[in-house]
Amino acid sequence: MGKLTIGTFSSLVGSVSLDFAIKLSEAAIKKGHKVDLWVSGNATMISKKGQKAFKDYSALAKKVQELIATGNLQVTACEACAEARGYHKEDTMEGVKRFSMDWYLASTFSADRVLHIGGD
Amino acid sequence: MATKKLGFVIRTLPYKIEGSRLAMTHAISSQTVEIYLEDGDLVEPVVCFIGDGVLNCLKNQQAMKNYGITSLEQHVKNSLLLDLNVLICKEDVDKFGIKEDALVMDAEDIGGETKAKIVPFSEIQKAMESVDHLLFC
């Protein structure tokens, strides 16, 4: 079993990069790996609770929660990026942590592989 | 005790998206990463500007005046102040017709001693090959 660290800056809506990151996380977890998912910049919005699913937009909250429940996905949001977007601690999805950017670098330290999925 | 090297490869334009700013702030956060690691363990970033990304290094950016936000120029200077290794692709600088004196090459005005380096892409490739993990931003 390995550890995969995925970092992403991409939007929840308007880009399918986050969809890819979640699908990749799911595939890795199914293979028995652990995944750290760092969401920064616009990507922080994937970790906000209260998302409503519309068929016109990516809806990833349910899948993220299912993956967190496996115990093999740790989602951590950039605290400053979240606060800058008016997304406060009490708005955070259950099971998601909030830290500063150095958390991501620390996660890469112990990762077997790091995938950074750009921005938009 | 170990050191993990991270290569931040910045290809995105300044201001148009957040990628280059986030790349630099993440690289700078290596200065405080020890709080999460065992004693003696370190994360060492190298910051490489290639393609459109070299435009992040232009001097005299007016971000505060026009957008009310800190400039990417200041982020480059902060990286140098913290002694991060900053590499700028020579071929891409040449393609844009940018002269060295138009780029942020040091942070002397804020007390920095480390200088940025304009290097051929082959040197950036070597840096990319030398790191444990690459992060394209």
PDB file of C-alpha atoms in Angstrom:
ATOM      1  CA  MET A   1       0.000   0.000   0.000  1.00  0.00           C
ATOM      2  CA  GLY A   2       1.354   3.402  -0.946  1.00  0.00           C
ATOM      3  CA  LYS A   3       0.554   6.991  -0.224  1.00  0.00           C
ATOM      4  CA  LEU A   4      -0.478   9.356  -2.997  1.00  0.00           C
ATOM      5  CA  THR A   5      -0.544  13.106  -2.399  1.00  0.00           C
ATOM      6  CA  ILE A   6      -2.673  15.057  -4.837  1.00  0.00           C
ATOM      7  CA  GLY A   7      -2.642  18.839  -4.795  1.00  0.00           C
ATOM      8  CA  THR A   8      -5.010  20.887  -6.862  1.00  0.00           C
ATOM      9  CA  PHE A   9      -5.890  24.547  -7.422  1.00  0.00           C
ATOM     10  CA  SER A  10      -8.731  23.928  -9.887  1.00  0.00           C
ATOM     11  CA  SER A  11     -12.324  25.116  -9.563  1.00  0.00           C
ATOM     12  CA  LEU A  12     -15.145  22.863  -8.452  1.00  0.00           C
ATOM     13  CA  VAL A  13     -17.312  24.358 -11.174  1.00  0.00           C
ATOM     14  CA  GLY A  14     -15.939  25.403 -14.539  1.00  0.00           C
ATOM     15  CA  SER A  15     -13.228  22.815 -14.804  1.00  0.00           C
ATOM     16  CA  VAL A  16     -13.195  19.039 -14.740  1.00  0.00           C
ATOM     17  CA  SER A  17      -9.738  18.881 -13.206  1.00  0.00           C
ATOM     18  CA  LEU A  18     -11.215  18.335  -9.758  1.00  0.00           C
ATOM     19  CA  ASP A  19     -13.452  15.588 -11.138  1.00  0.00           C
ATOM     20  CA  PHE A  20     -10.285  13.934 -12.412  1.00  0.00           C
ATOM     21  CA  ALA A  21      -8.556  14.332  -9.044  1.00  0.00           C
ATOM     22  CA  ILE A  22     -11.489  12.691  -7.250  1.00  0.00           C
ATOM     23  CA  LYS A  23     -11.759   9.862  -9.783  1.00  0.00           C
ATOM     24  CA  LEU A  24      -8.032   9.263  -9.450  1.00  0.00           C
ATOM     25  CA  SER A  25      -8.328   9.279  -5.649  1.00  0.00           C
ATOM     26  CA  GLU A  26     -11.134   6.737  -5.844  1.00  0.00           C
ATOM     27  CA  ALA A  27      -9.121   4.491  -8.170  1.00  0.00           C
ATOM     28  CA  ALA A  28      -6.092   4.657  -5.872  1.00  0.00           C
ATOM     29  CA  ILE A  29      -8.190   3.873  -2.787  1.00  0.00           C
ATOM     30  CA  LYS A  30      -9.791   0.910  -4.570  1.00  0.00           C
ATOM     31  CA  LYS A  31      -6.292  -0.413  -5.194  1.00  0.00           C
ATOM     32  CA  GLY A  32      -5.564  -0.185  -1.476  1.00  0.00           C
ATOM     33  CA  HIS A  33      -3.626   3.068  -1.372  1.00  0.00           C
ATOM     34  CA  LYS A  34      -4.060   6.054   0.907  1.00  0.00           C
ATOM     35  CA  VAL A  35      -4.615   9.499  -0.596  1.00  0.00           C
ATOM     36  CA  ASP A  36      -3.958  12.957   0.785  1.00  0.00           C
ATOM     37  CA  LEU A  37      -5.908  15.521  -1.238  1.00  0.00           C
ATOM     38  CA  TRP A  38      -4.780  19.122  -0.775  1.00  0.00           C
ATOM     39  CA  VAL A  39      -7.204  21.713  -2.104  1.00  0.00           C
ATOM     40  CA  SER A  40      -5.979  25.249  -2.496  1.00  0.00           C
ATOM     41  CA  GLY A  41      -7.099  28.344  -4.401  1.00  0.00           C
ATOM     42  CA  ASN A  42     -10.455  27.801  -6.121  1.00  0.00           C
ATOM     43  CA  ALA A  43     -10.275  24.085  -5.323  1.00  0.00           C
ATOM     44  CA  THR A  44     -11.041  24.782  -1.656  1.00  0.00           C
ATOM     45  CA  MET A  45     -14.724  24.993  -2.582  1.00  0.00           C
ATOM     46  CA  ILE A  46     -14.909  21.225  -2.990  1.00  0.00           C
ATOM     47  CA  SER A  47     -14.526  20.926   0.773  1.00  0.00           C
ATOM     48  CA  LYS A  48     -17.394  23.266   1.660  1.00  0.00           C
ATOM     49  CA  LYS A  49     -20.516  21.702   3.092  1.00  0.00           C
ATOM     50  CA  GLY A  50     -23.979  22.336   1.746  1.00  0.00           C
ATOM     51  CA  GLN A  51     -23.192  21.816  -1.936  1.00  0.00           C
ATOM     52  CA  LYS A  52     -26.274  21.192  -4.032  1.00  0.00           C
ATOM     53  CA  ALA A  53     -26.068  18.855  -7.014  1.00  0.00           C
ATOM     54  CA  PHE A  54     -27.249  20.169 -10.379  1.00  0.00           C
ATOM     55  CA  LYS A  55     -26.870  18.208 -13.562  1.00  0.00           C
ATOM     56  CA  ASP A  56     -25.239  21.185 -15.294  1.00  0.00           C
ATOM     57  CA  TYR A  57     -22.312  21.273 -12.863  1.00  0.00           C
ATOM     58  CA  SER A  58     -19.816  18.867 -11.393  1.00  0.00           C
ATOM     59  CA  ALA A  59     -21.242  17.454  -8.173  1.00  0.00           C
ATOM     60  CA  LEU A  60     -18.503  15.816  -6.153  1.00  0.00           C
ATOM     61  CA  ALA A  61     -19.511  16.310  -2.523  1.00  0.00           C
ATOM     62  CA  LYS A  62     -21.245  12.920  -2.133  1.00  0.00           C
ATOM     63  CA  LYS A  63     -18.336  11.050  -3.670  1.00  0.00           C
ATOM     64  CA  VAL A  64     -15.825  12.933  -1.518  1.00  0.00           C
ATOM     65  CA  GLN A  65     -17.770  12.079   1.615  1.00  0.00           C
ATOM     66  CA  GLU A  66     -17.954   8.416   0.615  1.00  0.00           C
ATOM     67  CA  LEU A  67     -14.206   8.338   0.071  1.00  0.00           C
ATOM     68  CA  ILE A  68     -13.478  10.111   3.354  1.00  0.00           C
ATOM     69  CA  ALA A  69     -15.667   7.499   5.086  1.00  0.00           C
ATOM     70  CA  THR A  70     -13.330   4.739   3.844  1.00  0.00           C
ATOM     71  CA  GLY A  71     -10.637   6.205   6.088  1.00  0.00           C
ATOM     72  CA  ASN A  72      -8.223   6.248   3.173  1.00  0.00           C
ATOM     73  CA  LEU A  73      -8.823   9.776   1.889  1.00  0.00           C
ATOM     74  CA  GLN A  74      -7.720  12.814   3.842  1.00  0.00           C
ATOM     75  CA  VAL A  75      -8.969  16.059   2.338  1.00  0.00           C
ATOM     76  CA  THR A  76      -7.277  19.198   3.618  1.00  0.00           C
ATOM     77  CA  ALA A  77      -8.186  22.694   2.536  1.00  0.00           C
ATOM     78  CA  CYS A  78      -5.941  25.741   2.492  1.00  0.00           C
ATOM     79  CA  GLU A  79      -7.256  27.850   5.332  1.00  0.00           C
ATOM     80  CA  ALA A  80      -6.251  31.228   3.871  1.00  0.00           C
ATOM     81  CA  CYS A  81      -7.699  30.361   0.448  1.00  0.00           C
ATOM     82  CA  ALA A  82     -10.969  29.336   2.109  1.00  0.00           C
ATOM     83  CA  GLU A  83     -11.224  32.432   4.292  1.00  0.00           C
ATOM     84  CA  ALA A  84     -10.489  34.661   1.288  1.00  0.00           C
ATOM     85  CA  ARG A  85     -13.559  33.135  -0.344  1.00  0.00           C
ATOM     86  CA  GLY A  86     -15.827  33.718   2.649  1.00  0.00           C
ATOM     87  CA  TYR A  87     -15.758  30.037   3.504  1.00  0.00           C
ATOM     88  CA  HIS A  88     -15.258  29.751   7.234  1.00  0.00           C
ATOM     89  CA  LYS A  89     -14.428  26.883   9.567  1.00  0.00           C
ATOM     90  CA  GLU A  90     -18.078  26.216  10.386  1.00  0.00           C
ATOM     91  CA  ASP A  91     -18.776  25.763   6.652  1.00  0.00           C
ATOM     92  CA  THR A  92     -16.297  22.905   6.329  1.00  0.00           C
ATOM     93  CA  MET A  93     -17.515  19.510   5.165  1.00  0.00           C
ATOM     94  CA  GLU A  94     -17.365  16.826   7.857  1.00  0.00           C
ATOM     95  CA  GLY A  95     -14.044  15.000   7.918  1.00  0.00           C
ATOM     96  CA  VAL A  96     -12.134  17.747   6.108  1.00  0.00           C
ATOM     97  CA  LYS A  97      -9.201  19.493   7.771  1.00  0.00           C
ATOM     98  CA  ARG A  98      -8.016  23.055   7.257  1.00  0.00           C
ATOM     99  CA  PHE A  99      -4.364  23.987   7.482  1.00  0.00           C
ATOM    100  CA  SER A 100      -1.817  26.393   6.018  1.00  0.00           C
ATOM    101  CA  MET A 101       0.142  25.608   2.868  1.00  0.00           C
ATOM    102  CA  ASP A 102       3.053  23.988   4.673  1.00  0.00           C
ATOM    103  CA  TRP A 103       0.749  21.034   5.434  1.00  0.00           C
ATOM    104  CA  TYR A 104       0.805  20.169   1.729  1.00  0.00           C
ATOM    105  CA  LEU A 105       4.590  20.244   1.593  1.00  0.00           C
ATOM    106  CA  ALA A 106       4.738  18.045   4.686  1.00  0.00           C
ATOM    107  CA  SER A 107       2.376  15.581   3.019  1.00  0.00           C
ATOM    108  CA  THR A 108       4.627  15.402  -0.045  1.00  0.00           C
ATOM    109  CA  PHE A 109       7.512  14.517   2.269  1.00  0.00           C
ATOM    110  CA  SER A 110       6.037  11.134   3.118  1.00  0.00           C
ATOM    111  CA  ALA A 111       4.262  10.500  -0.200  1.00  0.00           C
ATOM    112  CA  ASP A 112       5.283   7.766  -2.580  1.00  0.00           C
ATOM    113  CA  ARG A 113       3.949   9.826  -5.467  1.00  0.00           C
ATOM    114  CA  VAL A 114       2.825  13.451  -5.779  1.00  0.00           C
ATOM    115  CA  LEU A 115       0.472  14.657  -8.480  1.00  0.00           C
ATOM    116  CA  HIS A 116      -0.150  18.353  -8.740  1.00  0.00           C
ATOM    117  CA  ILE A 117      -3.176  19.155 -10.847  1.00  0.00           C
ATOM    118  CA  GLY A 118      -2.716  22.756 -11.878  1.00  0.00           C
ATOM    119  CA  GLY A 119      -5.168  25.592 -11.807  1.00  0.00           C
ATOM    120  CA  ASP A 120      -7.553  27.545 -13.935  1.00  0.00           C
TER     121      ASP A 120
ATOM    122  CA  MET B   1      16.959  13.000   8.840  1.00  0.00           C
ATOM    123  CA  ALA B   2      16.139  13.557   5.208  1.00  0.00           C
ATOM    124  CA  THR B   3      15.545  16.306   2.716  1.00  0.00           C
ATOM    125  CA  LYS B   4      12.867  16.034   0.046  1.00  0.00           C
ATOM    126  CA  LYS B   5      13.294  18.277  -2.952  1.00  0.00           C
ATOM    127  CA  LEU B   6      10.230  19.751  -4.644  1.00  0.00           C
ATOM    128  CA  GLY B   7      10.332  21.398  -8.052  1.00  0.00           C
ATOM    129  CA  PHE B   8       7.712  24.082  -8.631  1.00  0.00           C
ATOM    130  CA  VAL B   9       7.534  24.679 -12.386  1.00  0.00           C
ATOM    131  CA  ILE B  10       5.623  27.881 -13.043  1.00  0.00           C
ATOM    132  CA  ARG B  11       4.208  28.148 -16.554  1.00  0.00           C
ATOM    133  CA  THR B  12       1.200  30.370 -15.983  1.00  0.00           C
ATOM    134  CA  LEU B  13       0.791  34.093 -16.585  1.00  0.00           C
ATOM    135  CA  PRO B  14       0.771  36.461 -13.637  1.00  0.00           C
ATOM    136  CA  TYR B  15      -2.677  37.605 -12.418  1.00  0.00           C
ATOM    137  CA  LYS B  16      -4.760  35.876 -15.120  1.00  0.00           C
ATOM    138  CA  ILE B  17      -5.087  32.819 -12.903  1.00  0.00           C
ATOM    139  CA  GLU B  18      -3.920  32.119  -9.384  1.00  0.00           C
ATOM    140  CA  GLY B  19      -1.451  29.373 -10.330  1.00  0.00           C
ATOM    141  CA  SER B  20       1.818  31.286 -10.211  1.00  0.00           C
ATOM    142  CA  ARG B  21       0.930  33.083  -6.969  1.00  0.00           C
ATOM    143  CA  LEU B  22      -0.070  29.817  -5.288  1.00  0.00           C
ATOM    144  CA  ALA B  23       3.077  28.104  -6.553  1.00  0.00           C
ATOM    145  CA  MET B  24       5.250  30.765  -4.962  1.00  0.00           C
ATOM    146  CA  THR B  25       3.318  30.912  -1.697  1.00  0.00           C
ATOM    147  CA  HIS B  26       3.477  27.120  -1.425  1.00  0.00           C
ATOM    148  CA  ALA B  27       7.226  27.167  -2.137  1.00  0.00           C
ATOM    149  CA  ILE B  28       7.720  29.886   0.487  1.00  0.00           C
ATOM    150  CA  SER B  29       5.742  27.814   3.008  1.00  0.00           C
ATOM    151  CA  SER B  30       8.659  25.349   2.996  1.00  0.00           C
ATOM    152  CA  GLN B  31      10.133  27.694   5.622  1.00  0.00           C
ATOM    153  CA  THR B  32       7.613  26.511   8.219  1.00  0.00           C
ATOM    154  CA  VAL B  33       7.048  22.903   7.154  1.00  0.00           C
ATOM    155  CA  GLU B  34       9.235  21.557   9.984  1.00  0.00           C
ATOM    156  CA  ILE B  35       6.320  21.873  12.395  1.00  0.00           C
ATOM    157  CA  TYR B  36       4.758  18.854  10.657  1.00  0.00           C
ATOM    158  CA  LEU B  37       7.972  16.827  10.227  1.00  0.00           C
ATOM    159  CA  GLU B  38      10.400  14.868  12.386  1.00  0.00           C
ATOM    160  CA  ASP B  39      13.465  16.711  13.699  1.00  0.00           C
ATOM    161  CA  GLY B  40      16.028  17.193  10.955  1.00  0.00           C
ATOM    162  CA  ASP B  41      13.646  16.481   8.084  1.00  0.00           C
ATOM    163  CA  LEU B  42      13.329  19.229   5.507  1.00  0.00           C
ATOM    164  CA  VAL B  43      11.537  20.130   2.310  1.00  0.00           C
ATOM    165  CA  GLU B  44      13.659  22.083  -0.157  1.00  0.00           C
ATOM    166  CA  PRO B  45      11.919  23.783  -3.077  1.00  0.00           C
ATOM    167  CA  VAL B  46      13.349  24.976  -6.349  1.00  0.00           C
ATOM    168  CA  VAL B  47      11.234  27.466  -8.289  1.00  0.00           C
ATOM    169  CA  CYS B  48      11.532  27.363 -12.093  1.00  0.00           C
ATOM    170  CA  PHE B  49       9.879  29.891 -14.383  1.00  0.00           C
ATOM    171  CA  ILE B  50       9.311  28.693 -17.929  1.00  0.00           C
ATOM    172  CA  GLY B  51       7.128  29.720 -20.890  1.00  0.00           C
ATOM    173  CA  ASP B  52       4.592  32.436 -20.029  1.00  0.00           C
ATOM    174  CA  GLY B  53       5.643  31.970 -16.419  1.00  0.00           C
ATOM    175  CA  VAL B  54       8.780  34.089 -16.921  1.00  0.00           C
ATOM    176  CA  LEU B  55       6.497  37.148 -17.068  1.00  0.00           C
ATOM    177  CA  ASN B  56       5.908  36.743 -13.324  1.00  0.00           C
ATOM    178  CA  CYS B  57       9.486  37.954 -12.848  1.00  0.00           C
ATOM    179  CA  LEU B  58       9.070  41.348 -14.553  1.00  0.00           C
ATOM    180  CA  LYS B  59      10.016  44.399 -12.513  1.00  0.00           C
ATOM    181  CA  ASN B  60       7.768  47.372 -11.784  1.00  0.00           C
ATOM    182  CA  GLN B  61       4.510  45.425 -11.543  1.00  0.00           C
ATOM    183  CA  GLN B  62       1.664  47.683 -10.453  1.00  0.00           C
ATOM    184  CA  ALA B  63      -0.593  45.081  -8.851  1.00  0.00           C
ATOM    185  CA  MET B  64      -1.261  47.082  -5.700  1.00  0.00           C
ATOM    186  CA  LYS B  65      -2.125  50.173  -7.702  1.00  0.00           C
ATOM    187  CA  ASN B  66      -4.372  48.421 -10.210  1.00  0.00           C
ATOM    188  CA  TYR B  67      -5.811  45.463  -8.319  1.00  0.00           C
ATOM    189  CA  GLY B  68      -5.119  46.269  -4.660  1.00  0.00           C
ATOM    190  CA  ILE B  69      -3.159  43.046  -4.215  1.00  0.00           C
ATOM    191  CA  THR B  70       0.481  42.147  -3.645  1.00  0.00           C
ATOM    192  CA  SER B  71       2.545  41.751  -6.791  1.00  0.00           C
ATOM    193  CA  LEU B  72       4.105  38.569  -8.098  1.00  0.00           C
ATOM    194  CA  GLU B  73       7.313  40.615  -8.264  1.00  0.00           C
ATOM    195  CA  GLN B  74       7.160  40.847  -4.463  1.00  0.00           C
ATOM    196  CA  HIS B  75       6.616  37.082  -4.234  1.00  0.00           C
ATOM    197  CA  VAL B  76       9.740  36.494  -6.321  1.00  0.00           C
ATOM    198  CA  LYS B  77      11.661  38.842  -4.028  1.00  0.00           C
ATOM    199  CA  ASN B  78      10.324  37.083  -0.944  1.00  0.00           C
ATOM    200  CA  SER B  79      11.466  33.753  -2.420  1.00  0.00           C
ATOM    201  CA  LEU B  80      14.963  35.176  -2.881  1.00  0.00           C
ATOM    202  CA  LEU B  81      14.934  36.726   0.585  1.00  0.00           C
ATOM    203  CA  LEU B  82      14.303  33.227   1.941  1.00  0.00           C
ATOM    204  CA  ASP B  83      17.186  31.851  -0.166  1.00  0.00           C
ATOM    205  CA  LEU B  84      15.015  29.733  -2.429  1.00  0.00           C
ATOM    206  CA  ASN B  85      16.649  28.610  -5.643  1.00  0.00           C
ATOM    207  CA  VAL B  86      14.917  30.606  -8.413  1.00  0.00           C
ATOM    208  CA  LEU B  87      15.630  29.672 -12.019  1.00  0.00           C
ATOM    209  CA  ILE B  88      14.332  31.590 -15.067  1.00  0.00           C
ATOM    210  CA  CYS B  89      14.399  30.007 -18.517  1.00  0.00           C
ATOM    211  CA  LYS B  90      16.753  31.887 -20.807  1.00  0.00           C
ATOM    212  CA  GLU B  91      15.163  30.722 -24.061  1.00  0.00           C
ATOM    213  CA  ASP B  92      11.721  31.949 -22.942  1.00  0.00           C
ATOM    214  CA  VAL B  93      13.107  35.275 -21.704  1.00  0.00           C
ATOM    215  CA  ASP B  94      14.780  35.695 -25.093  1.00  0.00           C
ATOM    216  CA  LYS B  95      11.582  34.782 -26.958  1.00  0.00           C
ATOM    217  CA  PHE B  96       9.752  37.607 -25.194  1.00  0.00           C
ATOM    218  CA  GLY B  97      12.637  39.990 -25.926  1.00  0.00           C
ATOM    219  CA  ILE B  98      13.096  40.665 -22.231  1.00  0.00           C
ATOM    220  CA  LYS B  99      16.447  41.949 -21.014  1.00  0.00           C
ATOM    221  CA  GLU B 100      17.911  40.815 -17.704  1.00  0.00           C
ATOM    222  CA  ASP B 101      17.622  44.293 -16.197  1.00  0.00           C
ATOM    223  CA  ALA B 102      13.832  44.125 -16.677  1.00  0.00           C
ATOM    224  CA  LEU B 103      13.604  41.079 -14.406  1.00  0.00           C
ATOM    225  CA  VAL B 104      13.677  40.661 -10.632  1.00  0.00           C
ATOM    226  CA  MET B 105      17.101  39.133 -10.139  1.00  0.00           C
ATOM    227  CA  ASP B 106      17.662  39.898  -6.458  1.00  0.00           C
ATOM    228  CA  ALA B 107      16.011  41.079  -3.271  1.00  0.00           C
ATOM    229  CA  GLU B 108      18.792  43.384  -2.106  1.00  0.00           C
ATOM    230  CA  ASP B 109      16.332  46.189  -1.331  1.00  0.00           C
ATOM    231  CA  ILE B 110      14.707  44.014   1.356  1.00  0.00           C
ATOM    232  CA  GLY B 111      17.937  42.490   2.638  1.00  0.00           C
ATOM    233  CA  GLY B 112      18.137  39.367   0.481  1.00  0.00           C
ATOM    234  CA  GLU B 113      21.457  37.920  -0.598  1.00  0.00           C
ATOM    235  CA  THR B 114      20.370  35.169  -2.975  1.00  0.00           C
ATOM    236  CA  LYS B 115      20.040  35.977  -6.667  1.00  0.00           C
ATOM    237  CA  ALA B 116      17.760  34.507  -9.307  1.00  0.00           C
ATOM    238  CA  LYS B 117      19.494  32.801 -12.225  1.00  0.00           C
ATOM    239  CA  ILE B 118      18.635  33.011 -15.891  1.00  0.00           C
ATOM    240  CA  VAL B 119      19.635  29.604 -17.214  1.00  0.00           C
ATOM    241  CA  PRO B 120      19.183  27.573 -20.397  1.00  0.00           C
ATOM    242  CA  PHE B 121      16.266  25.141 -20.324  1.00  0.00           C
ATOM    243  CA  SER B 122      18.786  22.305 -20.110  1.00  0.00           C
ATOM    244  CA  GLU B 123      19.680  23.560 -16.606  1.00  0.00           C
ATOM    245  CA  ILE B 124      16.029  23.688 -15.627  1.00  0.00           C
ATOM    246  CA  GLN B 125      15.657  20.150 -16.921  1.00  0.00           C
ATOM    247  CA  LYS B 126      18.569  19.095 -14.705  1.00  0.00           C
ATOM    248  CA  ALA B 127      16.887  20.741 -11.744  1.00  0.00           C
ATOM    249  CA  MET B 128      13.653  18.935 -12.591  1.00  0.00           C
ATOM    250  CA  GLU B 129      15.502  15.628 -12.759  1.00  0.00           C
ATOM    251  CA  SER B 130      17.135  16.261  -9.386  1.00  0.00           C
ATOM    252  CA  VAL B 131      13.923  16.723  -7.380  1.00  0.00           C
ATOM    253  CA  ASP B 132      11.803  14.087  -5.660  1.00  0.00           C
ATOM    254  CA  HIS B 133       8.508  15.557  -6.802  1.00  0.00           C
ATOM    255  CA  LEU B 134       7.550  17.975  -9.563  1.00  0.00           C
ATOM    256  CA  LEU B 135       4.622  20.368  -9.282  1.00  0.00           C
ATOM    257  CA  PHE B 136       3.540  22.046 -12.510  1.00  0.00           C
ATOM    258  CA  CYS B 137       1.623  25.215 -11.770  1.00  0.00           C
TER     259      CYS B 137
END
